[in-house]
Amino acid sequence: MALLSVKDLTIHFHTRNGLVRAVDGVSFDVHAGETYAIIGESGSGKSVACYSLLGLVPMPPGRVEAGTAMFAGKDLLRLSNSEMRKVRGKGISIIFQDPMTSLNPFLKVGEQLIEPLLLHFDMKREEAWEKATATLEEVGINNAAQRMNAWPFEFSGGMRQRVMIAMALITEPEIIIADEPTTALDVTVQAQILKLLKDLQVRRNIGVIFISHDLSVVADIADNIAVMQNGKLVEQGSRDAIFTAASHPYTKKLLAAVPVGEKQPAPAQDEPPIVSVDNLCVFFGESGTDSEVKAVNNVSLQIERGEILGLVGESGSGKSTLGRSILRLVNPTSGSIRFKDHDVTHMNARQLKPLRRQMQMIFQDPYASLNPRMTVYDTLSEPLLLHGICNRKNLDAEVFRLMDSVGLARESVLRYPHEFSGGQRQRIAIGRAIATKPQFIIADEPVSALDVTIQAQILDLLLELVDRFDLTMLFVSHDLGVVRYLSDRILVMRSGELVEAGTANEIFTAPKQDYTRALLDAIPGKSLLAARAADSGS
Amino acid sequence: MTDTTTPDNLLAATPKGVSLWQDAWVRLRKNKLAMFGLGFLGFIIVICILAPWITPYGYEDQDLRLGASAPSAAHWLGTDTFGRDLLTRIIYGGRISLAVGFIATSVALVVGVTYGAIAGYVGGRVDSVMMRLVDIIYALPFMIFIILLMVVFGRNLLLLFLAIGAVEWLTMARIVRGQVQNLRQQEFIEAAISLGLSPAAIIRKHVIPNVLGPVIVYTTLTIPNVMLLEAFLSFLGLGIQPPNSSWGLLISYGVESMEEYPWLLLFPGFALTLTLFALNFLGDGLRDALDPKASRD
Amino acid sequence: MWRFIAFRTLQAIPVILTVITVTFFLVRVAPGGPFSSEKAVSPQVEAALERQYRLDLPMYQQYFTYLADLAQGDMGPSFNFPGQRVDELILQGLPITAELGLYAMLVAVVIGVLAGVIAALKPNSIQDYIPMSLAMVGICMPTFLLGPLLVLVFGIWFDWLPVSGWGSSPGDKILPSITLGAMYAAYIARLSRSGMLEVLSQDYMRTARAKGLPGHVVVIKHALRGGLLPVISYLGPAFAGLLSGSFVVETIFQIPGLGRFYVQAAFNRDYTMILGTTTFLATLIVLFNLLSDFLAAWLNPRLRYQFSKGK
């Protein structure tokens, strides 16, 4: 018998801008000892559906229109407040996405951990404290007894997520809802957390509902997978069935969006490198003190004309700072940067201006990289006029040509950024970057803020533009799969230093450094990649 | 060229986007209190500007035979102990009160925005020195200083503007500096730098339009503060001096005889309070309308 | 923590010195001597008076003797109250003003926080609109208008409460305390509302509710501390405001406190008195700002942690 049985769940939001069918007739079952993954892009209703089980959807504007959710003989959707409080944290626990904001910064970790025990089991404080310490140990926190007295900010992101998991487990619930529990974490940490969750689930025989936007994350741990789109559950089935025999077009699109394979490296050029960086150091903070951060430490690299160079590293590795310092958006502390025949290391803004036309950047966050008060037309015409590429007469034609190149509808030329989706905004930003017909572009995590299917479109657009305009690109990313798909060569960065360089094939088949190996091992979704590779091979 | 339509025509024919300003205006118009504030303020300003042409009485015209009389058809809000028409005096007092409010706020606006923008944009050591200075000035007990200034240098209107402006620029500088610093980290500013735009152009095209919202909001909320400060000083007899008049001064006269002639206190009090209401409603409304957070949901 | 306190305290010293210095020279350059208003005084008398008040010394010497005296708590003789020293006068007025300030602060904090929290618990409902409309009235109704209005209504028309004095008839402390505290209650209500709303929208509130905690525990244990931090930081500036507000309130209700002394001194150009009270009040305000900063820092675990690690 199912632990939880959701039937025909329908939740609407009644907002000022009209009715939103957030969850539309969703049914699924979760069994003990099962990991049930719900996959969907942002706005698909996956989180709302699960939060409603615990009455955590703000009502109003939300309203449960129909459906039942049977758990332990009761319908969760029709519980009184006090009955619901007995389910929350005791029968069903929840782990939230962002461990940095989900713990109360004003209370010590131990205090927050024992809270559900005191509440649901009428336990003595000492007893609860002991149990909490044991649970902290179980989720892999060293020195648990001491760490109980620490503040949340003394923990790293991964450690906080372990605390959150301990908090969810401590009451021995029958079901745990994990809402994108690893999305905010680095890959290696993600791998640890996923393994921990799976181990605990098997050992304690609990049901886990795992919400994610990323098929590969759940690929190795899910037993069953459901796919949601626009509030509807479009397909569900066992993991293997979804991977090999998906029938719904949206599921197929999601599967296809996982980048597979690697680019054939471009043939070596005789020309001198377009960018060469020698012994570059970028330090922040006061030198010689604790506050000094060596963001980039003695890095040397060369970028050949026409190649796509992938730069991978985890957060804080200095990969973005390296990219920005090549464009002189960050001032280097020492070392030198050459762009073609120019030493740009110490150029001032005026000297740099003619070179800026030839090197451009695409930023990570399409919501922050466009001036909210400028229309597409203003944004795209700014570089054209600044560098004298167009005059007033042929400006309109050029702006439209740019919009065509990046796949934006011409009708939207007078619209403002907030009127576009994330993917469209990134297209505008790409249009701005290629407006001056540059030779070199740095793309700093250009797809990591986007939904998976959009990611695939933007990656393909970038590849097409590189080909068409003969661009050289430095592609900065934390995602090894994406980098492999796109790059001729790959650099691996850690704590400000370059640890390994090689072609995609070399890096993936014969990594020389332990760190690179750890990164490769941490890539989620091996089973999915295998299935996809077999699929695309056949 | 493969284009079949001429771009000029297409541009003219494309639908216009809705800018954030238009968006904010739509939101503001839905806010009844803010619109009331805007309307009331406009009304008061027009009346005060046109005072000499619309009041039948002179502002110092005495009618000693009348003395203090309750509101009547001839004198809508009554007269004071010298038989002067109270409505006329409130209107003329409003001219000074509003003038102090607007002029001192302008002083604060110019000084605060310039200072804050420089500190925020230049950043680094310059910023920390400039903001440390603001912190120190902030810790000074200003009200006492203004009183002191008024005592020492006499009750001079220009000095009053400067003194009040000198207090209020601090908060403005802090707000602008915070906004600019925030903006500086935004990727669209980095994008502008990497396009090769000069700092002046970046400030003009990318920074100013984006800090304008908070500046407008805070300016609207500074005016009532300044008016309160002026009224406070005038009430103590340290601000505006007769024969000039302001609402604060009228209230202090009203207090002296409130037992016998309560209208002398109530009407100037209403005038001040209602105007402050209007300004605060408008300021709050503008904040809601211009705050991007509010538009996100 | 101690290092932070020491550092901030050291930072306050130049501020206080600046206040004293600026005040001193402002007062000295003021047009018209302290006795110029009085009728023809013979040159001998004037010289004697100048010697008594040390006005015959060069300016810098006056300044340094004043500082030296001040360090011993001597603020010199008053111009207008012959035979009395300024520090004695200040000490006479201080307890009264302190008591008034304390009551007003209580009014402000208790009413303000309650109203703000209640409003934040159900935003955009009647429970929000009523306290917030009252707060708006409080902000737009200056002390010098509210005071007389309260006197008019409760003192004169209804004749429920005495309209002046301090401690001489029962109930005469009620109106002044409310008058002085009202505007700050309004500010604090708005601050605590926005602070609470901010905290209540944080992710960790959802965590608390997901544990099954009942609503009041979520608010009291998880929300209150973070939500009221802005109020704590505001207490310093509020105190400064209360002091200047006491000038008006003490004048309206004829309370013989520091504020009234100050206003009288300002009118009578009693320069030593102005100098003394300004120095005293300014120091007090700087110290209170310091205290509220310390309190806010202490309530913020991250700051407290950093201080304890000596960073």
PDB file of C-alpha atoms in Angstrom, chain A residues 1 30 40 43 62 72 79 84 119 128 155 167 177 200 255 334 336-337 343 345 361 365 379 430 448 466:
ATOM      1  CA  MET A   1       0.000   0.000   0.000  1.00  0.00           C
ATOM      2  CA  VAL A  30       4.709   7.324  -2.990  1.00  0.00           C
ATOM      3  CA  GLY A  40       9.874  20.155 -14.121  1.00  0.00           C
ATOM      4  CA  GLY A  43       6.805  27.456 -12.887  1.00  0.00           C
ATOM      5  CA  GLY A  62      -3.556  29.932  -3.570  1.00  0.00           C
ATOM      6  CA  ALA A  72      -1.977   7.606   7.252  1.00  0.00           C
ATOM      7  CA  LEU A  79      -6.838  18.761   7.902  1.00  0.00           C
ATOM      8  CA  MET A  84      -1.755  19.577  10.123  1.00  0.00           C
ATOM      9  CA  LEU A 119       7.247  19.634  20.037  1.00  0.00           C
ATOM     10  CA  ALA A 128      16.486  15.658  22.702  1.00  0.00           C
ATOM     11  CA  PHE A 155      28.720  26.140   8.477  1.00  0.00           C
ATOM     12  CA  MET A 167      16.449  18.286  11.052  1.00  0.00           C
ATOM     13  CA  ILE A 177      10.122  15.980   0.612  1.00  0.00           C
ATOM     14  CA  LEU A 200      19.516   7.277   4.660  1.00  0.00           C
ATOM     15  CA  LEU A 255      16.020  14.203 -22.296  1.00  0.00           C
ATOM     16  CA  SER A 334      50.553  41.335 -11.087  1.00  0.00           C
ATOM     17  CA  SER A 336      50.495  40.390 -17.786  1.00  0.00           C
ATOM     18  CA  ILE A 337      47.590  40.052 -20.203  1.00  0.00           C
ATOM     19  CA  ASP A 343      49.668  44.455 -23.728  1.00  0.00           C
ATOM     20  CA  THR A 345      47.563  44.822 -18.454  1.00  0.00           C
ATOM     21  CA  MET A 361      31.385  39.414 -22.617  1.00  0.00           C
ATOM     22  CA  ASP A 365      22.365  36.472 -14.994  1.00  0.00           C
ATOM     23  CA  THR A 379      20.526  48.168 -25.641  1.00  0.00           C
ATOM     24  CA  ILE A 430      24.239  37.851 -26.711  1.00  0.00           C
ATOM     25  CA  SER A 448      23.310  28.368 -15.591  1.00  0.00           C
ATOM     26  CA  VAL A 466      30.956  31.020 -33.110  1.00  0.00           C
TER      27      VAL A 466
END
